Coordinates of C-alpha atoms and ligand atoms in Angstrom, one line a residue:
M208 CA 63.8 30.5 -10.2
R209 CA 60.6 29.5 -12.0
I210 CA 61.6 27.3 -15.0
S211 CA 59.6 25.5 -17.6
V212 CA 61.0 22.4 -19.5
I213 CA 59.3 21.7 -22.8
G214 CA 59.7 18.1 -23.9
C215 CA 59.9 15.5 -21.1
S216 CA 61.4 12.4 -22.7
Y217 CA 65.0 11.3 -22.0
L218 CA 66.6 14.8 -22.0
G219 CA 63.6 16.7 -20.5
A220 CA 62.8 14.2 -17.8
V221 CA 66.4 14.3 -16.5
T222 CA 66.8 18.1 -17.0
S223 CA 63.5 18.9 -15.2
S224 CA 64.2 16.7 -12.2
C225 CA 67.8 17.9 -12.0
L226 CA 66.7 21.6 -12.2
A227 CA 64.3 20.9 -9.3
R228 CA 67.2 19.3 -7.4
L229 CA 69.2 22.4 -7.9
G230 CA 66.5 24.3 -6.1
H231 CA 64.4 25.7 -8.9
D232 CA 60.6 25.6 -9.3
V233 CA 60.0 23.5 -12.4
T234 CA 57.1 22.9 -14.7
G235 CA 57.6 20.1 -17.3
V236 CA 55.4 20.1 -20.4
D237 CA 54.9 17.3 -22.9
I238 CA 52.3 16.4 -25.4
D239 CA 52.4 12.7 -24.4
P240 CA 49.9 12.2 -21.6
R241 CA 51.4 8.8 -20.7
L242 CA 54.8 10.4 -20.1
V243 CA 53.2 13.2 -18.1
D244 CA 51.1 10.8 -16.0
E245 CA 54.2 8.7 -15.1
L246 CA 56.3 11.7 -14.2
S247 CA 53.5 13.3 -12.2
A248 CA 53.2 10.1 -10.2
G249 CA 56.9 10.4 -9.5
R250 CA 57.7 7.3 -11.6
A251 CA 60.7 7.3 -14.1
P252 CA 59.2 6.5 -17.5
F253 CA 62.4 4.8 -18.6
F254 CA 65.4 3.1 -17.0
E255 CA 68.1 5.5 -16.1
P256 CA 70.2 5.1 -13.0
G257 CA 69.4 7.6 -10.3
L258 CA 66.3 9.1 -12.0
Q259 CA 63.8 7.2 -10.0
D260 CA 65.3 8.3 -6.7
L261 CA 65.5 11.9 -7.9
L262 CA 61.8 11.9 -9.0
S263 CA 60.7 10.3 -5.7
E264 CA 62.8 12.9 -3.8
Q265 CA 61.5 15.8 -5.7
A266 CA 57.9 14.7 -5.8
G267 CA 57.7 15.6 -2.1
T268 CA 59.2 19.1 -2.4
G269 CA 56.3 20.6 -4.4
R270 CA 58.9 22.1 -6.8
L271 CA 58.4 19.8 -9.7
R272 CA 55.2 19.3 -11.7
Y273 CA 54.3 17.9 -15.1
T274 CA 51.4 18.8 -17.5
T275 CA 50.3 18.5 -21.1
D276 CA 49.0 22.1 -21.0
A277 CA 51.5 24.3 -22.9
A278 CA 50.0 27.4 -21.3
A279 CA 51.4 26.3 -17.9
V280 CA 54.8 27.7 -18.9
A281 CA 53.4 31.2 -18.4
G282 CA 55.1 32.8 -15.4
S283 CA 58.3 30.9 -15.8
A284 CA 61.3 33.2 -16.3
V285 CA 63.3 30.6 -18.2
H286 CA 62.1 28.0 -20.7
F287 CA 64.2 25.0 -21.6
V288 CA 63.5 23.4 -25.0
C289 CA 64.4 19.7 -24.6
V290 CA 62.4 18.0 -27.5
G291 CA 63.9 15.4 -29.8
T292 CA 65.4 16.0 -33.2
P293 CA 65.3 12.5 -34.8
Q294 CA 66.6 11.6 -38.3
R295 CA 64.1 12.5 -41.0
M296 CA 62.5 9.4 -42.6
G297 CA 64.5 8.4 -45.6
E298 CA 67.0 11.2 -45.3
N299 CA 70.1 12.0 -43.3
A300 CA 68.9 15.5 -42.2
A301 CA 67.4 16.1 -38.7
D302 CA 63.6 16.5 -38.3
L303 CA 63.1 19.8 -36.6
S304 CA 59.3 19.6 -36.4
Q305 CA 59.3 19.1 -32.6
V306 CA 61.6 22.0 -32.0
D307 CA 59.5 24.3 -34.2
A308 CA 56.3 23.1 -32.5
A309 CA 57.8 23.7 -29.0
I310 CA 58.8 27.2 -29.9
E311 CA 55.3 28.0 -31.4
A312 CA 53.6 26.6 -28.3
L313 CA 55.8 28.8 -26.1
L314 CA 55.4 32.1 -28.0
P315 CA 52.0 33.1 -26.6
S316 CA 53.2 32.8 -23.0
L317 CA 56.5 34.6 -23.4
A318 CA 56.9 37.7 -21.3
P319 CA 59.4 40.6 -21.5
G320 CA 62.7 39.5 -20.0
D321 CA 62.1 35.7 -20.4
V322 CA 65.0 33.6 -21.5
V323 CA 64.4 30.6 -23.9
V324 CA 67.2 28.0 -23.6
G325 CA 67.7 25.6 -26.5
K326 CA 69.1 22.2 -25.4
S327 CA 68.0 20.0 -28.3
T328 CA 70.7 19.0 -30.8
V329 CA 70.1 21.0 -33.9
P330 CA 71.8 21.8 -37.3
V331 CA 73.9 24.9 -37.2
G332 CA 71.9 28.0 -38.1
T333 CA 68.7 26.9 -36.3
A334 CA 69.2 29.1 -33.3
T335 CA 69.5 32.2 -35.5
R336 CA 66.3 31.3 -37.2
L337 CA 64.5 30.6 -33.9
A338 CA 65.7 33.8 -32.3
A339 CA 64.2 35.8 -35.2
R340 CA 60.9 33.9 -34.7
I341 CA 60.9 34.6 -31.0
A342 CA 61.7 38.3 -31.6
E343 CA 58.6 38.7 -33.8
A344 CA 56.4 37.5 -31.0
Q345 CA 58.2 38.9 -28.0
P346 CA 61.0 41.3 -28.8
E347 CA 62.1 41.5 -25.2
A348 CA 62.7 37.7 -24.8
T349 CA 66.2 36.2 -25.5
L350 CA 67.3 32.9 -26.9
V351 CA 70.4 31.1 -25.5
W352 CA 71.8 28.0 -27.1
N353 CA 73.0 25.7 -24.4
P354 CA 73.8 22.2 -25.7
E355 CA 73.6 19.1 -23.6
F356 CA 76.4 16.6 -23.3
L357 CA 74.8 14.0 -20.9
R358 CA 75.3 10.3 -21.6
E359 CA 72.5 7.8 -21.1
G360 CA 73.3 5.6 -18.1
F361 CA 75.0 8.6 -16.4
A362 CA 72.4 11.2 -17.3
V363 CA 71.6 12.4 -13.7
E364 CA 75.3 12.6 -12.7
D365 CA 76.2 14.4 -16.0
T366 CA 73.4 16.9 -15.6
L367 CA 74.2 17.8 -11.9
H368 CA 77.9 17.8 -12.4
P369 CA 78.6 18.5 -16.1
D370 CA 82.2 18.5 -17.4
R371 CA 81.5 21.9 -19.2
I372 CA 78.7 24.3 -19.8
V373 CA 78.3 26.2 -23.1
Y374 CA 76.2 29.3 -23.7
G375 CA 75.6 30.5 -27.2
L376 CA 74.5 34.1 -26.8
P377 CA 73.4 37.0 -29.0
D378 CA 75.6 40.1 -29.0
G379 CA 74.8 43.1 -26.9
P380 CA 72.9 43.8 -23.6
A381 CA 70.2 41.2 -24.2
G382 CA 72.9 38.5 -24.4
A383 CA 74.7 39.9 -21.3
R384 CA 71.5 39.8 -19.3
A385 CA 70.6 36.3 -20.5
K386 CA 74.0 35.2 -19.4
L387 CA 73.3 36.4 -15.8
V388 CA 70.0 34.5 -15.8
L389 CA 71.7 31.3 -16.9
D390 CA 74.5 31.8 -14.3
E391 CA 71.8 31.8 -11.7
V392 CA 70.2 28.6 -13.1
Y393 CA 73.6 26.9 -13.1
A394 CA 74.8 28.5 -9.8
A395 CA 75.5 25.2 -8.2
P396 CA 77.6 23.5 -11.0
L397 CA 79.4 26.8 -11.7
A398 CA 80.3 27.1 -8.0
E399 CA 81.9 23.7 -8.3
G400 CA 84.2 25.1 -10.9
T401 CA 82.6 23.6 -14.0
P402 CA 84.3 25.3 -17.0
L403 CA 82.0 27.7 -18.8
V404 CA 82.4 28.5 -22.5
V405 CA 80.5 31.6 -23.6
T406 CA 80.2 31.9 -27.4
D407 CA 77.9 32.7 -30.2
Y408 CA 74.9 30.7 -31.6
P409 CA 76.6 28.8 -34.4
T410 CA 79.6 27.9 -32.3
A411 CA 77.4 26.5 -29.5
E412 CA 75.4 24.5 -32.0
L413 CA 78.6 23.1 -33.6
V414 CA 80.2 22.3 -30.3
K415 CA 77.6 19.6 -29.7
V416 CA 77.8 17.9 -33.1
A417 CA 81.6 18.3 -33.2
A418 CA 81.8 16.5 -29.9
N419 CA 79.6 13.6 -31.0
S420 CA 81.4 13.4 -34.3
F421 CA 84.7 13.1 -32.6
L422 CA 83.4 10.3 -30.3
A423 CA 82.0 8.4 -33.2
T424 CA 85.3 8.9 -35.1
K425 CA 87.2 7.5 -32.2
I426 CA 85.1 4.4 -32.0
S427 CA 85.2 3.8 -35.8
F428 CA 89.0 4.4 -35.7
I429 CA 89.5 1.6 -33.2
N430 CA 87.0 -0.6 -35.1
A431 CA 89.0 0.0 -38.3
M432 CA 92.1 -1.1 -36.3
A433 CA 90.1 -4.2 -35.3
E434 CA 89.6 -5.1 -38.9
L435 CA 93.3 -4.8 -39.4
C436 CA 94.0 -6.9 -36.3
E437 CA 91.7 -9.6 -37.6
V438 CA 93.7 -10.0 -40.8
A439 CA 97.1 -9.6 -39.2
G440 CA 96.4 -11.9 -36.2
A441 CA 96.8 -9.0 -33.7
D442 CA 94.8 -8.0 -30.6
V443 CA 92.9 -4.7 -30.8
T444 CA 92.4 -4.7 -27.0
A445 CA 96.1 -4.7 -26.3
L446 CA 96.6 -2.2 -29.1
A447 CA 94.0 0.2 -27.6
D448 CA 95.6 -0.1 -24.1
A449 CA 99.0 0.7 -25.6
I450 CA 98.0 3.7 -27.7
G451 CA 95.6 4.9 -24.9
H452 CA 98.6 5.4 -22.5
D453 CA 99.5 8.4 -24.7
D454 CA 97.4 11.0 -23.0
R455 CA 97.0 12.9 -26.3
I456 CA 95.0 9.8 -27.5
G457 CA 93.5 8.5 -24.2
R458 CA 92.0 5.1 -23.6
K459 CA 88.3 6.2 -23.3
F460 CA 86.0 5.4 -26.3
L461 CA 88.6 3.0 -27.8
N462 CA 86.6 -0.1 -27.1
A463 CA 86.3 -2.0 -30.4
G464 CA 83.3 -4.2 -30.9
I465 CA 80.0 -4.1 -32.7
G466 CA 80.1 -0.3 -32.8
F467 CA 78.0 2.7 -31.8
G468 CA 74.3 3.0 -31.8
G469 CA 71.7 4.9 -29.8
G470 CA 69.5 8.0 -30.3
C471 CA 72.5 10.4 -30.7
L472 CA 75.8 9.4 -32.4
P473 CA 74.4 7.8 -35.6
K474 CA 71.8 10.4 -36.4
D475 CA 74.0 13.3 -35.3
I476 CA 76.8 12.5 -37.7
R477 CA 74.3 12.0 -40.5
A478 CA 72.5 15.3 -39.8
F479 CA 75.9 17.0 -39.6
M480 CA 76.9 15.7 -43.0
A481 CA 73.5 16.8 -44.4
R482 CA 73.9 20.3 -43.0
A483 CA 77.4 20.7 -44.2
G484 CA 76.1 19.8 -47.7
E485 CA 73.5 22.5 -47.4
L486 CA 76.2 25.0 -46.4
G487 CA 78.4 24.0 -49.4
A488 CA 81.1 22.4 -47.1
D489 CA 80.2 18.7 -47.6
Q490 CA 83.9 17.9 -48.4
A491 CA 84.9 18.8 -44.8
L492 CA 82.8 15.9 -43.5
T493 CA 83.1 13.2 -46.1
F494 CA 85.2 11.3 -43.5
L495 CA 82.0 10.9 -41.4
R496 CA 80.5 8.8 -44.2
E497 CA 83.5 6.4 -43.7
V498 CA 83.0 6.6 -39.9
D499 CA 79.3 5.5 -40.4
T500 CA 80.3 2.8 -42.9
I501 CA 83.0 1.3 -40.7
N502 CA 80.5 1.3 -37.8
L503 CA 77.8 -0.6 -39.8
R504 CA 80.3 -3.0 -41.2
R505 CA 81.0 -4.3 -37.6
R506 CA 77.4 -5.6 -37.5
D507 CA 78.0 -7.5 -40.8
R508 CA 81.2 -8.9 -39.3
V509 CA 79.5 -10.4 -36.3
V510 CA 76.9 -12.1 -38.4
E511 CA 79.7 -13.4 -40.7
I512 CA 81.6 -14.8 -37.6
A513 CA 78.3 -16.4 -36.4
R514 CA 77.9 -18.1 -39.7
Q515 CA 81.6 -19.3 -39.7
V516 CA 81.5 -20.7 -36.2
L517 CA 78.3 -22.5 -37.0
D518 CA 79.9 -24.2 -40.0
G519 CA 78.5 -22.0 -42.7
S520 CA 74.8 -21.6 -41.9
V521 CA 72.7 -20.2 -39.0
I522 CA 69.5 -21.8 -40.3
D523 CA 67.6 -23.5 -37.4
R524 CA 70.5 -23.0 -35.1
R525 CA 69.7 -21.7 -31.6
I526 CA 71.5 -18.4 -30.9
A527 CA 71.3 -16.7 -27.5
V528 CA 71.7 -12.9 -27.7
L529 CA 72.8 -11.2 -24.4
G530 CA 71.8 -7.6 -24.6
A531 CA 69.2 -5.6 -26.5
A532 CA 69.9 -2.1 -25.3
F533 CA 72.3 0.1 -27.4
K534 CA 74.6 0.2 -24.3
P535 CA 74.5 -1.0 -20.7
N536 CA 72.6 0.8 -17.9
S537 CA 70.0 2.0 -20.4
D538 CA 66.7 0.5 -21.7
D539 CA 67.1 2.5 -24.9
V540 CA 67.0 0.4 -28.0
R541 CA 67.1 3.2 -30.6
D542 CA 69.5 2.1 -33.4
S543 CA 70.8 -0.6 -31.1
P544 CA 73.6 -2.6 -32.8
A545 CA 72.7 -5.6 -30.6
L546 CA 69.1 -5.7 -31.8
D547 CA 70.2 -5.1 -35.4
V548 CA 72.5 -8.1 -35.3
A549 CA 69.8 -10.2 -33.6
A550 CA 67.3 -9.2 -36.3
R551 CA 69.7 -10.1 -39.1
L552 CA 70.4 -13.5 -37.7
H553 CA 66.6 -14.1 -37.3
V554 CA 66.0 -13.1 -40.9
Q555 CA 68.7 -15.6 -41.9
G556 CA 66.8 -18.4 -40.3
A557 CA 68.4 -18.7 -36.9
E558 CA 66.3 -19.3 -33.8
V559 CA 67.3 -16.2 -31.9
R560 CA 66.5 -15.8 -28.2
V561 CA 67.2 -12.3 -26.8
T562 CA 67.6 -11.4 -23.2
D563 CA 68.3 -8.0 -21.5
P564 CA 68.0 -6.9 -17.9
H565 CA 65.9 -3.8 -18.7
A566 CA 65.3 -3.3 -22.4
I567 CA 63.0 -6.2 -23.4
E568 CA 59.8 -4.2 -23.3
N569 CA 61.3 -1.5 -25.6
A570 CA 62.9 -4.1 -27.9
R571 CA 59.6 -6.0 -28.3
R572 CA 58.0 -2.8 -29.5
T573 CA 60.6 -2.1 -32.2
H574 CA 61.4 -5.8 -33.1
P575 CA 58.2 -7.8 -32.3
G576 CA 59.4 -10.7 -34.5
L577 CA 62.2 -11.8 -32.1
T578 CA 61.8 -14.1 -29.1
Y579 CA 62.5 -12.5 -25.8
L580 CA 63.3 -14.2 -22.5
A581 CA 63.6 -12.4 -19.2
G582 CA 66.0 -14.9 -17.6
L583 CA 69.5 -15.4 -18.8
D584 CA 69.4 -19.1 -18.1
E585 CA 66.3 -19.6 -20.3
A586 CA 67.8 -17.6 -23.1
V587 CA 71.0 -19.6 -23.2
E588 CA 69.4 -23.0 -22.6
G589 CA 70.4 -25.4 -25.4
A590 CA 72.1 -22.7 -27.4
D591 CA 74.4 -23.5 -30.3
L592 CA 76.0 -20.1 -30.0
V593 CA 76.0 -17.3 -27.4
L594 CA 76.5 -13.7 -28.5
L595 CA 77.4 -11.0 -25.9
L596 CA 76.3 -7.8 -27.6
T597 CA 75.6 -5.3 -24.8
E598 CA 78.2 -5.3 -21.9
W599 CA 75.8 -5.3 -18.9
R600 CA 77.8 -6.0 -15.8
E601 CA 76.0 -9.3 -15.2
Y602 CA 77.1 -10.6 -18.6
V603 CA 80.7 -9.4 -18.2
S604 CA 81.0 -11.3 -14.9
L605 CA 79.4 -14.5 -16.1
D606 CA 81.0 -17.7 -14.9
P607 CA 82.0 -19.5 -18.2
A608 CA 82.0 -23.0 -16.5
E609 CA 78.5 -22.6 -15.1
L610 CA 77.2 -21.2 -18.4
A611 CA 78.8 -24.1 -20.3
K612 CA 76.4 -26.5 -18.5
L613 CA 73.3 -24.8 -20.0
V614 CA 74.2 -24.5 -23.7
R615 CA 74.3 -27.2 -26.3
T616 CA 77.6 -26.1 -27.8
P617 CA 80.0 -23.8 -25.9
I618 CA 80.7 -21.2 -28.5
V619 CA 80.7 -17.5 -27.6
I620 CA 81.2 -14.4 -29.7
D621 CA 82.2 -11.4 -27.5
G622 CA 80.7 -8.5 -29.5
R623 CA 82.1 -6.0 -27.0
N624 CA 85.6 -7.5 -26.2
V625 CA 84.8 -7.6 -22.5
L626 CA 85.3 -11.2 -21.6
N627 CA 88.6 -12.8 -20.6
P628 CA 89.4 -15.1 -23.6
R629 CA 91.7 -17.4 -21.6
A630 CA 89.1 -18.0 -18.8
W631 CA 86.5 -18.8 -21.3
R632 CA 88.7 -21.1 -23.4
D633 CA 89.9 -22.8 -20.2
A634 CA 86.3 -23.5 -19.4
G635 CA 85.9 -25.3 -22.7
W636 CA 84.5 -22.5 -24.8
T637 CA 85.3 -21.6 -28.4
Y638 CA 85.9 -17.9 -27.9
R639 CA 85.7 -15.3 -30.7
G640 CA 86.2 -11.6 -30.1
L641 CA 86.2 -8.8 -32.7
G642 CA 89.8 -7.9 -33.7
R643 CA 91.3 -10.4 -31.2
P644 CA 93.1 -13.5 -32.3
Ligands
LIG59 C1 76.4 10.4 -26.5 C2 77.5 11.2 -26.0 O1 78.5 10.4 -25.4 C3 77.1 12.3 -25.0 O2 78.1 13.1 -24.7 C4 76.0 13.1 -25.7 O3 75.4 14.1 -24.9 C5 74.8 12.2 -26.2 O4 75.4 11.2 -27.1 C6 73.8 13.0 -26.9 O5 74.1 13.5 -28.0 O6 72.8 13.3 -26.3 P1 75.0 8.3 -25.5 O7 74.3 8.2 -26.8 O8 74.3 8.2 -24.3 O9 75.9 9.7 -25.4 O10 76.1 7.1 -25.5 P2 77.6 6.9 -25.6 O11 78.2 6.6 -24.2 O12 78.3 8.0 -26.3 O13 77.7 5.5 -26.4 C7 77.3 5.5 -27.8 C8 77.5 4.2 -28.4 O14 78.9 4.0 -28.6 C9 77.0 3.0 -27.6 O15 76.3 2.1 -28.5 C10 78.3 2.4 -27.1 O16 78.1 1.0 -26.9 C11 79.3 2.7 -28.2 N1 80.7 2.7 -27.8 C12 81.1 3.6 -26.8 C13 81.6 1.8 -28.4 O17 81.2 1.0 -29.2 N2 82.9 1.9 -28.0 C14 83.3 2.7 -27.0 O18 84.5 2.7 -26.7 C15 82.4 3.6 -26.5

């Protein structure tokens, strides 16, 4: 099928290359010439496992091209909208300007029978509004809301083999016809038996934010338990293992630590609360305010422990921060808890030295005041304190005895509860986890 993808950042770059892999003929459009140049040259514009290989592979097929020319979408039967919906400056609500601009740019090229597929995360009610706008310009085109559930770090895998597919469709023959078109787009994953949920627009929109809210709640729940464990002298890791054996609860997303960040969970729960308020249902989501508060409190707690282990003050103390990305296997630093903690310690007078296998360039752009070192050894050299804040595999598997030789004082704060406390203590370290004795 001929498919256009509007917006070629994280979501669009992965979606477009995966659609080409599924056998479609894909045109990606973005207003950012740098992004388009990189993708056109077959280079991944950000670090995402598997993306570079996929782009290199697809570059040779002639089925995947990128452009800044919005008119290039003409002739595609299906148009994916994959632009960002960041948090509005100074507010909780989502900024929909990119979605609106993408739809406006698409309208002149829409032909009868075209299907527009909304993938961006939007406040409930947006699809109904956009469908009306599309109908004004091209009454025979149909909008489908098809939320995306990919995780950074597993984006290619999640897109090629999703755990479910959701279509939000309008009633009647137009919806039925659009469903057949999307079934063809997703023929490969559907043939693998991927569950398909067909529903209406508002439900499809809500599925996405409900899923992210649940995940955020799960993380804040275990972080609240970590606070309790800290005052009671208990171990939140053992607690999570034990409750996780109950398959109604499950062990996934019960890792206590410095909490969630990234371009999705934090802004999605805030936008959801804002939208609920507009709909007069704010009470239903007041618990998400607490989820957000618990999450941010973990960052305060790490800074507090750092001060404690350094005898009351971080001023002029050398602190090595391992990890800048919001999670491992990503170079994304949007709302990264690791960088936030590093910045707070820096402001409080510490000499902070940050390292990360892939995210230093992005981190330098958002936090230019911090010191970055590409090598782990340089970052920890002479440190009074080591903070593990993003659980990259190379940090989790560090040899505590070797590392002890490089630092000035062997004190480690394990912000992700991924190190083996006994092994580190046996190697002479003072070990502090979050919610661990
Ligand atoms: C999240 C969702 O997991 C995806 O399903 C969704 O599609 C995506 O948002 C989106 O809305 O686009 P992502 O932001 O890539 O994906 O990252 P997650 O794997 O959800 O991790 C989010 C944050 O939670 C990270 O900072 C991670 O370190 C933290 N986390 C995760 C914990 O602190 N504890 C856990 O147990 C798990």
